[in-house]
Coordinates of C-alpha atoms in Angstrom, one line a residue:
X1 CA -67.2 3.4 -311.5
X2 CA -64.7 3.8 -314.3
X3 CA -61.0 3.6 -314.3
X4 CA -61.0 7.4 -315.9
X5 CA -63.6 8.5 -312.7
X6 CA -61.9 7.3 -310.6
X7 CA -58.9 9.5 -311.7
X8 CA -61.0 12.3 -311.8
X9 CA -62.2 12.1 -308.2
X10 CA -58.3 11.3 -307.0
X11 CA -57.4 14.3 -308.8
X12 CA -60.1 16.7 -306.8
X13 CA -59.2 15.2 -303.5
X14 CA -56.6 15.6 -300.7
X15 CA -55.9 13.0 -298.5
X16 CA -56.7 14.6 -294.7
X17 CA -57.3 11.7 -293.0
X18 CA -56.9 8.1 -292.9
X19 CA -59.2 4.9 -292.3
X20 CA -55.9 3.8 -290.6
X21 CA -55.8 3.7 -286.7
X22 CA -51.9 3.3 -286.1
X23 CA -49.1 5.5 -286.2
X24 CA -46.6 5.7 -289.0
X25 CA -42.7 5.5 -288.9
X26 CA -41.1 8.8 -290.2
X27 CA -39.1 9.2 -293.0
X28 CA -36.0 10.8 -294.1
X29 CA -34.6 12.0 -296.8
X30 CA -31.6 10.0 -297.2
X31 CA -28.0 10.9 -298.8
X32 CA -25.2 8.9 -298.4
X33 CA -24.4 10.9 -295.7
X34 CA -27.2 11.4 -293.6
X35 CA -27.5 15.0 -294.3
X36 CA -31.1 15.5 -294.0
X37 CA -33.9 14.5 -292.5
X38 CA -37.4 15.9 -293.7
X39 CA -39.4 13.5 -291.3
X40 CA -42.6 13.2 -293.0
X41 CA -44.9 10.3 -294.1
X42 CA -46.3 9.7 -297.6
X43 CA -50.5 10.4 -297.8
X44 CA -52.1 7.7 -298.3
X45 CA -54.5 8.0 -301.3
X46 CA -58.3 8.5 -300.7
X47 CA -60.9 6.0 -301.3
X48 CA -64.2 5.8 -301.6
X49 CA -64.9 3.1 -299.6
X50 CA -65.7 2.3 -295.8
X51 CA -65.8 -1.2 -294.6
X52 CA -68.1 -2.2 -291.9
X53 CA -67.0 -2.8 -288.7
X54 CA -65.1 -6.0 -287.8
X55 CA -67.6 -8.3 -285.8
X56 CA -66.2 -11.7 -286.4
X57 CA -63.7 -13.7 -284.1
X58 CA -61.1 -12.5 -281.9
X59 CA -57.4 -11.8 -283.1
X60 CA -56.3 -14.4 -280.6
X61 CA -58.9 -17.0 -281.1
X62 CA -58.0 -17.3 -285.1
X63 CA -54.2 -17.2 -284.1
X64 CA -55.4 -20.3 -281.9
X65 CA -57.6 -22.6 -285.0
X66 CA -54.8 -21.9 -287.1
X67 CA -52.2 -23.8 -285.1
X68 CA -54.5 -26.5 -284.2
X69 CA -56.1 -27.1 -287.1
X70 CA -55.0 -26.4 -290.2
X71 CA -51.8 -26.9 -292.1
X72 CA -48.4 -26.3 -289.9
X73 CA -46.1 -24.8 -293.1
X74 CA -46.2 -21.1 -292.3
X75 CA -46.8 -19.1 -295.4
X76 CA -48.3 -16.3 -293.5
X77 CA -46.4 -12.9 -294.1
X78 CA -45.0 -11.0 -291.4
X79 CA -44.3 -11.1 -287.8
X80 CA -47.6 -10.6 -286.9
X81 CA -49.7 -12.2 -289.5
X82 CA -52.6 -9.5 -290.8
X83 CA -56.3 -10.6 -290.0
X84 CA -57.9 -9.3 -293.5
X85 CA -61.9 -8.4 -293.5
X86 CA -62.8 -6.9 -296.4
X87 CA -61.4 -6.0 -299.6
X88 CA -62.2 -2.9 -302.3
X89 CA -60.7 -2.7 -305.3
X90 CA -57.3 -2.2 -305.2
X91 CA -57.7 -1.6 -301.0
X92 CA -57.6 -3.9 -298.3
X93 CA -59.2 -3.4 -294.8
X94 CA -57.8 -5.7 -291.7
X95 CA -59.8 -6.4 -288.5
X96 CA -58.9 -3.2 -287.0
X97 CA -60.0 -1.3 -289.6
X98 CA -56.7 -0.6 -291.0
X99 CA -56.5 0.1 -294.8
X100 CA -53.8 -1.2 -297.8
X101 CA -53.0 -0.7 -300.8
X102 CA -52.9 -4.4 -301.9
X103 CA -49.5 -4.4 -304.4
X104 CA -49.9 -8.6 -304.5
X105 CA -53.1 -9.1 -305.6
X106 CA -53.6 -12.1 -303.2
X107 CA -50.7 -13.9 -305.4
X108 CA -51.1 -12.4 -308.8
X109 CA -55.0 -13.1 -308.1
X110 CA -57.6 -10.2 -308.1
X111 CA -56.8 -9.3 -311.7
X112 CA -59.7 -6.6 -311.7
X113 CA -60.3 -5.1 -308.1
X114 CA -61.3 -6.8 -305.0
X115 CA -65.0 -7.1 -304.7
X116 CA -65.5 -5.1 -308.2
X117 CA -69.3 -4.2 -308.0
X118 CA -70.0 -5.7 -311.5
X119 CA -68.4 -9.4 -310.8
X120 CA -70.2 -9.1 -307.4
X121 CA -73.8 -8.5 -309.2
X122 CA -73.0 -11.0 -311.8
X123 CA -72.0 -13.5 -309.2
X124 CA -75.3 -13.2 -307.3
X125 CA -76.9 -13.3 -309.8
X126 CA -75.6 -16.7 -310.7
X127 CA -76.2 -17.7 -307.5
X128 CA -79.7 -17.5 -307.3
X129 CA -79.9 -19.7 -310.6
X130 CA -77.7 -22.7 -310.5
X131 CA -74.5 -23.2 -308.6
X132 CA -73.4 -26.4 -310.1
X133 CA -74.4 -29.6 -312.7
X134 CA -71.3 -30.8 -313.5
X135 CA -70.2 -31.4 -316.9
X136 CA -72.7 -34.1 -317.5
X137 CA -75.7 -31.8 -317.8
X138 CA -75.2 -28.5 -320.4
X139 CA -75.4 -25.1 -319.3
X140 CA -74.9 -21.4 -321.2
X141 CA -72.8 -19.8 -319.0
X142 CA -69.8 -22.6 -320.4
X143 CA -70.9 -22.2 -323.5
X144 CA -70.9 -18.4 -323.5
X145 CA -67.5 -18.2 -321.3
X146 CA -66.4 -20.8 -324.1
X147 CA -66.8 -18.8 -327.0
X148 CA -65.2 -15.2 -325.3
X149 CA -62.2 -16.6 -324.0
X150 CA -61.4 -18.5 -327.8
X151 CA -62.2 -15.9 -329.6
X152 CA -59.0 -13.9 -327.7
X153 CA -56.4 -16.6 -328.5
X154 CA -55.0 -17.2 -331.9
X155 CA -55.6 -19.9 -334.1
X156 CA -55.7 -23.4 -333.8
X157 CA -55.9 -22.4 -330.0
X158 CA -59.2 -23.4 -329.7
X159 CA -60.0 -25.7 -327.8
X160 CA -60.9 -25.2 -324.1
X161 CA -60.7 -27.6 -320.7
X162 CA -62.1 -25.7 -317.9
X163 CA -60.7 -27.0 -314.9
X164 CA -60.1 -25.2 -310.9
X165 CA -56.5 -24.5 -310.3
X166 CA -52.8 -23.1 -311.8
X167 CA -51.4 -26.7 -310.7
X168 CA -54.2 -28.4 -311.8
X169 CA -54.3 -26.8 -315.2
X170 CA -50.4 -27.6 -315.7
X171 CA -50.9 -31.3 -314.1
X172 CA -53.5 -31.8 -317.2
X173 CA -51.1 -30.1 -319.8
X174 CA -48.0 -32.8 -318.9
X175 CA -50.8 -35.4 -319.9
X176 CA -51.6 -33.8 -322.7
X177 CA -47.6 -33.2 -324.4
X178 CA -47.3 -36.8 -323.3
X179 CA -50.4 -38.5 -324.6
X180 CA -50.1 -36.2 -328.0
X181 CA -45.8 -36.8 -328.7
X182 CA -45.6 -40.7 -327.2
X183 CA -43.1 -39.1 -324.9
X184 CA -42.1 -38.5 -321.6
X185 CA -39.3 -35.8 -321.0
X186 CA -40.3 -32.4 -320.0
X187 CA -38.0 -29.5 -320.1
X188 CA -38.6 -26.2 -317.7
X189 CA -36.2 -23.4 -316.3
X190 CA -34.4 -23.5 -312.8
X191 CA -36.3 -21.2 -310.9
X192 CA -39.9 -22.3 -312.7
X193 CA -42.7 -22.4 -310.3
X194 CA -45.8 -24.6 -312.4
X195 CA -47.3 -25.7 -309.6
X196 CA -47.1 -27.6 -305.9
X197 CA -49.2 -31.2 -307.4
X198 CA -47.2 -34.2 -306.9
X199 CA -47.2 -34.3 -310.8
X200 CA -45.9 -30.6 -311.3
X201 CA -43.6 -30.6 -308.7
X202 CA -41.0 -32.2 -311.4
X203 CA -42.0 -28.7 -313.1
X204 CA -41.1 -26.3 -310.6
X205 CA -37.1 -26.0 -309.7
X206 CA -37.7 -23.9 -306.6
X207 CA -35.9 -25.4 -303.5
X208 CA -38.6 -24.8 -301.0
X209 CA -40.9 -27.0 -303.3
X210 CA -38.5 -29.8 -303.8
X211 CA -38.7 -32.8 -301.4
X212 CA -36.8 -36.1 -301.0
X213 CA -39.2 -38.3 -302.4
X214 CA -39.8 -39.3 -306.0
X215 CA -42.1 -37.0 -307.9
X216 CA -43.0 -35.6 -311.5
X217 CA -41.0 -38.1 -313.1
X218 CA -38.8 -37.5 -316.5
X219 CA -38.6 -34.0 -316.1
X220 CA -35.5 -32.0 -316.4
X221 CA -34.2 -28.4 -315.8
X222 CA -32.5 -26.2 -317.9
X223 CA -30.6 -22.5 -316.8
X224 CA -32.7 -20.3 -316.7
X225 CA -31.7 -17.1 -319.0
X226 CA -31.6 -14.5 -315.5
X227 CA -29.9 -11.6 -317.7
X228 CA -29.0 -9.6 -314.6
X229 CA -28.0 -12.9 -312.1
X230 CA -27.2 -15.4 -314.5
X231 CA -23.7 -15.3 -316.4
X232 CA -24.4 -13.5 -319.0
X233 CA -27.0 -10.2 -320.0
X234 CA -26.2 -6.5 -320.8
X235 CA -28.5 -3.2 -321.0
X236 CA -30.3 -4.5 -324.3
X237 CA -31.7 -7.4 -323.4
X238 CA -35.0 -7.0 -321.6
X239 CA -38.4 -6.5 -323.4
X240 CA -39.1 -3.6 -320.8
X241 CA -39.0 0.1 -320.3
X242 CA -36.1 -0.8 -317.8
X243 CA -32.9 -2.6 -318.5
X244 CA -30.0 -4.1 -315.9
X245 CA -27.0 -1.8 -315.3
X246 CA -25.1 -5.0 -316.4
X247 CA -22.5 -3.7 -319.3
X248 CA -22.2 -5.6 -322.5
X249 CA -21.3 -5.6 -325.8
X250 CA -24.4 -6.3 -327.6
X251 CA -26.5 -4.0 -329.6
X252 CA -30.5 -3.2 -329.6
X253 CA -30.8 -5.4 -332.7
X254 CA -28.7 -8.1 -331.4
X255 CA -28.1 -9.9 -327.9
X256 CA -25.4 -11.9 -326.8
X257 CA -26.7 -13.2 -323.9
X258 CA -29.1 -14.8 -325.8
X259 CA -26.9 -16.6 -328.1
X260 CA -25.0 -17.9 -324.9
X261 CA -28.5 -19.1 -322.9
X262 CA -29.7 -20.8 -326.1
X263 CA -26.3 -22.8 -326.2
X264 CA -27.2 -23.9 -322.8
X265 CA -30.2 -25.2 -323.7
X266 CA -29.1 -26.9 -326.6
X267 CA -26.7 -28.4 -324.4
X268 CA -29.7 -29.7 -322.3
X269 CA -31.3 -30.9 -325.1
X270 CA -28.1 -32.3 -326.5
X271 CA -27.2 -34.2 -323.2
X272 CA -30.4 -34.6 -320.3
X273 CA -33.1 -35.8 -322.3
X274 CA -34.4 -38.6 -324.8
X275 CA -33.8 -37.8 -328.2
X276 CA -37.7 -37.0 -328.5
X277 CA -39.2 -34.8 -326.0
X278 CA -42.8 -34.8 -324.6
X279 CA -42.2 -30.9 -324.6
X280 CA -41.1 -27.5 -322.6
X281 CA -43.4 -25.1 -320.1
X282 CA -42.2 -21.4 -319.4
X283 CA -43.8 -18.7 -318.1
X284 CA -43.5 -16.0 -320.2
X285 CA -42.1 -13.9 -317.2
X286 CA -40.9 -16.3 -313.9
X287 CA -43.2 -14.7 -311.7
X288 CA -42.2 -17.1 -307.8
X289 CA -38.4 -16.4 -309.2
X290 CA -39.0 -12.8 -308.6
X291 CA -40.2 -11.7 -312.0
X292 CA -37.5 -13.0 -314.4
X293 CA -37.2 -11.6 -317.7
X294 CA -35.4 -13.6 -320.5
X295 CA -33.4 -11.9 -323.3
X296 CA -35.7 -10.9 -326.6
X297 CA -35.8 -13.7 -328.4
X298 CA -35.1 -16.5 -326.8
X299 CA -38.3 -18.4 -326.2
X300 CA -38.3 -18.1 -330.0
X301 CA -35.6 -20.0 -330.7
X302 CA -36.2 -22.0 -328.0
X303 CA -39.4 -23.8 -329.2
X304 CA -38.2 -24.2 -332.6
X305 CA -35.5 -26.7 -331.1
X306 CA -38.1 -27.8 -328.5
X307 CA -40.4 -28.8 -331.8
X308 CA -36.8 -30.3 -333.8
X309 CA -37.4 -33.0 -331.1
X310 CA -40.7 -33.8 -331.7
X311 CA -41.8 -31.7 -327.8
X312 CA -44.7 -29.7 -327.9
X313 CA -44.7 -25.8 -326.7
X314 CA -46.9 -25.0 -323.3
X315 CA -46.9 -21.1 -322.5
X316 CA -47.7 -20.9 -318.2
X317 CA -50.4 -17.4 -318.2
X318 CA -51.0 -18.5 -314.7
X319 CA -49.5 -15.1 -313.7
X320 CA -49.0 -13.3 -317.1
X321 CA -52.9 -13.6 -319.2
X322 CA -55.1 -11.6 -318.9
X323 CA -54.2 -8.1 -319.9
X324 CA -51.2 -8.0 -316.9
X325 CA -48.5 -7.2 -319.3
X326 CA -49.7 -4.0 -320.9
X327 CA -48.6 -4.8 -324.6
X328 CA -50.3 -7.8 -325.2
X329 CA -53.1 -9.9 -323.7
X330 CA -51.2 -13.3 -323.6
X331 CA -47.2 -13.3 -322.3
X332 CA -46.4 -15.5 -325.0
X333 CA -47.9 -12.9 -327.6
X334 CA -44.8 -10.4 -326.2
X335 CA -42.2 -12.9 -327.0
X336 CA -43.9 -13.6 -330.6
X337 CA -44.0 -17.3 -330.3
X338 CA -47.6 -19.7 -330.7
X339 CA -47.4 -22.1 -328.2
X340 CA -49.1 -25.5 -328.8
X341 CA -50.7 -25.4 -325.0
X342 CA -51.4 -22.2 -322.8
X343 CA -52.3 -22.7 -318.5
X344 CA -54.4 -20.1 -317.2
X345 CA -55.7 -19.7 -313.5
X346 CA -55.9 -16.6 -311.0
X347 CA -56.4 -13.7 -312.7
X348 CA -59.2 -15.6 -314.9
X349 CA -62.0 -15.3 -312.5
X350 CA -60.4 -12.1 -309.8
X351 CA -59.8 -15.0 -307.1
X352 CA -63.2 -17.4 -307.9
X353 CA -61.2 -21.1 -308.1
X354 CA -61.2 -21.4 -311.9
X355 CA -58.7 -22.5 -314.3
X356 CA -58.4 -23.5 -318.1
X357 CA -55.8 -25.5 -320.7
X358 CA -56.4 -24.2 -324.1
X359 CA -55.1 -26.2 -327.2
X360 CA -55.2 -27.5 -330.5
X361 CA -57.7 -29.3 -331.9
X362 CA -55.5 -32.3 -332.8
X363 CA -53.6 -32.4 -329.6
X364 CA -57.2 -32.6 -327.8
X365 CA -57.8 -35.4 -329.6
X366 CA -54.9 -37.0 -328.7
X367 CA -55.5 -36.5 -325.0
X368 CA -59.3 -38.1 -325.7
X369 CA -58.0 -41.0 -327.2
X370 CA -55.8 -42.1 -324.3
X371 CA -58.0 -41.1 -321.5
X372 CA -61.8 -39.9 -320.9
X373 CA -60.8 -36.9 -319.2
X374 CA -63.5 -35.5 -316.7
X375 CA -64.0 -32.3 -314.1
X376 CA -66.3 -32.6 -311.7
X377 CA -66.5 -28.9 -310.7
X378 CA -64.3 -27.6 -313.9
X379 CA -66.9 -25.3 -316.0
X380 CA -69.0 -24.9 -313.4
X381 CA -71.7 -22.1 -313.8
X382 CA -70.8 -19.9 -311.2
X383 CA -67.1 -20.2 -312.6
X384 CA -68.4 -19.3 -315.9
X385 CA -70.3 -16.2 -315.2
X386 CA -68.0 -14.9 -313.5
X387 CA -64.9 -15.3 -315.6
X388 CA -67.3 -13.6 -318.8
X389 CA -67.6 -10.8 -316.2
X390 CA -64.0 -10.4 -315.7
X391 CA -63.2 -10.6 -319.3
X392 CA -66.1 -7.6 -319.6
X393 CA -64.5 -5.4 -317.2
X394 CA -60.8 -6.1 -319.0
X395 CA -62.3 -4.5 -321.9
X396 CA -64.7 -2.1 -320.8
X397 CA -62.5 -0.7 -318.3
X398 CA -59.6 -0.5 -320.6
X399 CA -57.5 -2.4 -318.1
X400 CA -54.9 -3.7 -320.6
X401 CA -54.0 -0.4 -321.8
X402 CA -54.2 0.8 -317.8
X403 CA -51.4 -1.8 -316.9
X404 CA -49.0 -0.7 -319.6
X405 CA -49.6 3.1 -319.0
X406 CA -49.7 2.8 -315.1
X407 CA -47.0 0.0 -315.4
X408 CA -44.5 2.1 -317.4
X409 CA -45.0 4.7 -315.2
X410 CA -44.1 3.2 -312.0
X411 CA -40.8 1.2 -313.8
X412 CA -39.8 4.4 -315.0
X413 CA -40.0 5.4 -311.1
X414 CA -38.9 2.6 -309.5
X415 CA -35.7 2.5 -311.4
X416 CA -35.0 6.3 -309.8
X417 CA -34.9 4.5 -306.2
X418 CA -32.5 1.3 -308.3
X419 CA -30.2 4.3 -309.2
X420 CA -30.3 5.7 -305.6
X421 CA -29.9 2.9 -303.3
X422 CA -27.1 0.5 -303.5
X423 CA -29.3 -2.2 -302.1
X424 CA -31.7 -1.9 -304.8
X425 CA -30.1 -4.3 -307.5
X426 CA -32.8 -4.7 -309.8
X427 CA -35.7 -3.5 -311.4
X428 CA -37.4 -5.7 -314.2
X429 CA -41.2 -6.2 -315.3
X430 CA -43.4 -5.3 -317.9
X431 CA -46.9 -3.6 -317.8
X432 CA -48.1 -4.4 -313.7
X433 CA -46.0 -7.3 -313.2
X434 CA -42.9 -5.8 -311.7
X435 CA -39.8 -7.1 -309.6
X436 CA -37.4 -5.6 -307.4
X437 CA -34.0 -7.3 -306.9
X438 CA -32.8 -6.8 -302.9
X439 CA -28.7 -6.9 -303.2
X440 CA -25.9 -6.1 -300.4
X441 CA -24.3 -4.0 -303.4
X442 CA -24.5 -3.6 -307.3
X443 CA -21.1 -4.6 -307.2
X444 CA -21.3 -8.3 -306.2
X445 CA -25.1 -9.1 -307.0
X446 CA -25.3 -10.8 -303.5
X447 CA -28.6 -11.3 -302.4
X448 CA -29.7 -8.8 -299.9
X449 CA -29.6 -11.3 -296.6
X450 CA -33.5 -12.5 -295.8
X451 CA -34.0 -10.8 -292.4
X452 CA -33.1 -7.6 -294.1
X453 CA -35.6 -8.4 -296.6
X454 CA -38.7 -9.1 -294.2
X455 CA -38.0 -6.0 -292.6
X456 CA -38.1 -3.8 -295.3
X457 CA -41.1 -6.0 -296.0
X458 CA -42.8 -5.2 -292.7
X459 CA -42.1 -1.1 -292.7
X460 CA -43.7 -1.2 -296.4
X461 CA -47.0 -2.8 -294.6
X462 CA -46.9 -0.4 -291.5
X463 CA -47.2 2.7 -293.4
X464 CA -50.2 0.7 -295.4
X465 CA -48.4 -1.0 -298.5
X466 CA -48.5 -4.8 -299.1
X467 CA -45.5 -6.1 -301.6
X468 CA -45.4 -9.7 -302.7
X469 CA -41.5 -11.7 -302.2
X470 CA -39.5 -14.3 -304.4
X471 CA -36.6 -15.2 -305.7
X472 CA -34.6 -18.6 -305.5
X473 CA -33.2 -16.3 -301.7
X474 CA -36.3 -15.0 -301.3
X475 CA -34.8 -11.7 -302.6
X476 CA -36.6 -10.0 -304.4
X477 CA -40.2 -7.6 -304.3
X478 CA -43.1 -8.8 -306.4
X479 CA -45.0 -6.1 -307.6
X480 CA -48.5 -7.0 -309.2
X481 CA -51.5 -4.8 -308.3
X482 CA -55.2 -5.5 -309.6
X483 CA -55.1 -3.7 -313.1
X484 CA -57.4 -0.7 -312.0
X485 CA -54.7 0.8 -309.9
X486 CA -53.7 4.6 -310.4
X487 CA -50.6 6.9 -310.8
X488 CA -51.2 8.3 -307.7
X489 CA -51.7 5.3 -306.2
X490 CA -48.2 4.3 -307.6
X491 CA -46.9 7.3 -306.3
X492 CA -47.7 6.8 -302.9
X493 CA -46.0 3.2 -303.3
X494 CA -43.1 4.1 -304.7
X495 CA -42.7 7.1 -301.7
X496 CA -43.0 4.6 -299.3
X497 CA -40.9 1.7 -300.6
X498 CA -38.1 4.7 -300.3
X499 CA -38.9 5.5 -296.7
X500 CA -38.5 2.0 -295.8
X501 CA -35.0 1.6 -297.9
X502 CA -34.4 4.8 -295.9
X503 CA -35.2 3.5 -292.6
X504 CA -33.0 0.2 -293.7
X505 CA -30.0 2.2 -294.7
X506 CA -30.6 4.1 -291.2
X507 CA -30.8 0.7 -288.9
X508 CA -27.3 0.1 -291.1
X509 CA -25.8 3.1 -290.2
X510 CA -26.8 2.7 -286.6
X511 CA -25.8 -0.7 -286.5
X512 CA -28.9 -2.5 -286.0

């Protein structure tokens, strides 16, 4: 079904009823003052979709294998982790037969809708041909993924290694800027997250990824430009339709706070490094850092002193390719620099295990003449036919254009809650990759404490809305739904992210 039917039938429906089998929290209306209370729930959106019953095991017995058997870091959100069944689209169906509105995309993930009916046929399809040679033996779905995904990247970026993971595709990427420049220092922002490999862990300045022991040696952190956290940033700085409420002096046409941040780097350059670099990695927007927006500009002037010492550029589209920005199909195209090396993962294959390094010509080269590089299941055919069919829905569906329209939108709204809540510091993003800032006030910027945070986290999932979290505190709201979600799918997400800062600023009154 199209993005535009789908509108259509949202627009001749009321919601009367809902797949969900618990009770929602009521909301008020809140002032300041507590004046009124209206005591009503937001309608869930219809959908056209009903899962089959859950048959599989019991609640209990999973709880159980989990503990004994697979890893002991808990990542699982909430207090009561959700048993998931089936997916649709943008919706998500637990064990119970509960429904959500899936707002994470399974990490930045399901770029085009959970179990979208055309990757499914093309994807069975596949699988009752070949599942895998390896790249020994040639097939045509490599070849054909091959030529699609080069023909949307600029020149010389053409050349493509198809390999299985975000981490992985960064891992091969530090090989590559070394193997190509003869160096070894990499450069990457405080706050980066490039990966969880031993290698890329040197990459990612997040303090729950950092460990005692040596890893991802020579690489070095820089500040990252934070233009509503960090020391300096203003109301211009931000390519988005929102801006901080931070005051400065600059102007539209020129930034401050990005003259000060470059300085910073400079200084890093100037001071931590060799006097040739192996090169920088940035995300185009920190996604783990809670959706971090640089000043215009910056990466710009950035890689031209990155490439003054001899470093080579590598754009991370782990979280940003694909369309998930709105203007632009590529982050790095937004911030109107050409990096020498782009990562790709997730969003390239809607949550199949695929990822790709794309690059020069000459820098591949470089990278063959030190070392015969080899994937066993990078390329594979099932990878391949599906990632075409992801790429064919991006266009087809006019998803790009649907994450800036839909995207705008929802900033636009979003910011209306930032400018009624105190607690509500920040609201940043571009197209469907959005982040909300949790502070105690606007005043000092403090991060909103963490229990605070996971409970406003857990009322957003009992009335049937899943958020991501980041941020260094683990402060911040990740907003980034698969690319066919609706305005009045927005609508119901923004109405109940204000119930539960409602029901927050009510436990606070109460003194809860």
């Amino acid at each position: 079904m199209t993005l535009a039917c789908r509108y259509l039938q949202r627009a001749l429906h009321l919601d009367t009823s809902s797949l969900r089998t618990h009770s929602f929290l009521n909301c008020a209306s809140w002032t300041p003052a507590f004046m009124h209370s209206l005591h009503t729930r937001p309608n869930m959106p219809p959908c056209d979709f009903s899962p089959p019953k859950y048959q599989s095991m019991p609640y209990n017995r999973v709880l159980e294998i989990h503990k004994q058997h697979l890893s002991p870091v808990a990542v699982e959100y909430f207090q009561k982790p959700l048993l998931l069944h089936q997916g649709h689209m943008e919706w998500l169906f637990d064990s119970k037969g509960n429904r959500y509105l899936d707002f994470f995309s399974g990490i930045v993930t399901v770029s085009v809708g959970h179990c979208h009916p055309k990757i499914n046929a093309v994807a069975q399809k596949q699988l009752g041909r070949l599942w895998h040679t390896s790249p020994v033996f040639l097939h045509p779905p490599m070849h054909e993924y091959a030529e699609k995904l080069s023909a949307l990247l600029p020149e010389p970026l053409k050349v493509i290694f198809l390999v299985n993971s975000g981490s992985e595709a960064n891992d091969l990427a530090m090989l590559m800027a070394r193997a190509h420049t003869n160096n070894s220092d990499i450069i990457s922002f405080r706050g980066a997250y490039h990966g969880c490999s031993p290698y890329t862990l040197g990459l990612t300045n997040v303090g729950t990824y950092k460990m005692p022991l040596p890893s991802g040696m020579s690489c070095q952190s820089t500040m990252c430009p934070d233009v509503f956290r960090g020391p300096w940033g203003g109301s211009h700085c931000r390519d988005s339709p929102v801006q901080t409420i931070r005051k400065c002096s600059c102007t539209p046409d020129f930034c401050q706070a990005k003259e000060l941040y470059i300085e910073q780097f400079r200084d890093t350059l100037n001071t931590s490094v060799a006097k040739s670099i192996a090169g920088f990695f940035a995300e185009p927007i920190q996604g783990v850092n809670g959706v971090i927006q640089y000043p215009k500009g910056f990466l710009k002037e950035a890689f031209e002193l990155v490439r003054e010492k001899g470093g080579v550029c590598v754009a991370d589209e782990v979280q940003t390719g694909f369309g998930r920005l709105g203007s632009h199909f590529w982050g790095f195209q937004s911030q109107g620099v050409l990096p020498d090396i782009v990562t790709m993962a997730k969003g390239i294959g809607n949550g199949f295990p695929m990822a790709a390094v794309v690059t020069a010509p000459e820098i591949a080269k470089s990278l063959a003449k030190r070392i015969n590089h080899f994937n066993t299941f990078g390329g594979n055919p099932m990878a391949c036919a599906i990632g075409s069919a992801v790429l064919e829905v991006i266009k087809e569906e006019n998803l790009q254009e649907n994450s800036e329209e839909v995207g705008t939108y929802m900033l636009v709204k979003l910011a209306e809650l930032r400018d009624e809540f105190d607690i509500v510091g920040d609201v940043r993003g571009k197209g469907l990759m959005i982040g909300i800032e949790m502070v105690k006030d606007k005043r000092s910027r403090h991060p909103l404490p963490a229990d605070e945070v996971r409970q406003i986290h857990e009322d957003c999932k009992d009335m049937g809305l899943l958020l991501g979290r980041g941020g260094i505190f683990s402060q911040s709201f990740r907003i980034v739904p698969p690319m066919c979600v609706t305005k009045p799918e927005v609508d119901f997400a923004v109405e109940v992210f204000r119930c539960a800062l409602i029901q927050h600023m009510e436990r606070k009154a109460k003194g809860k």
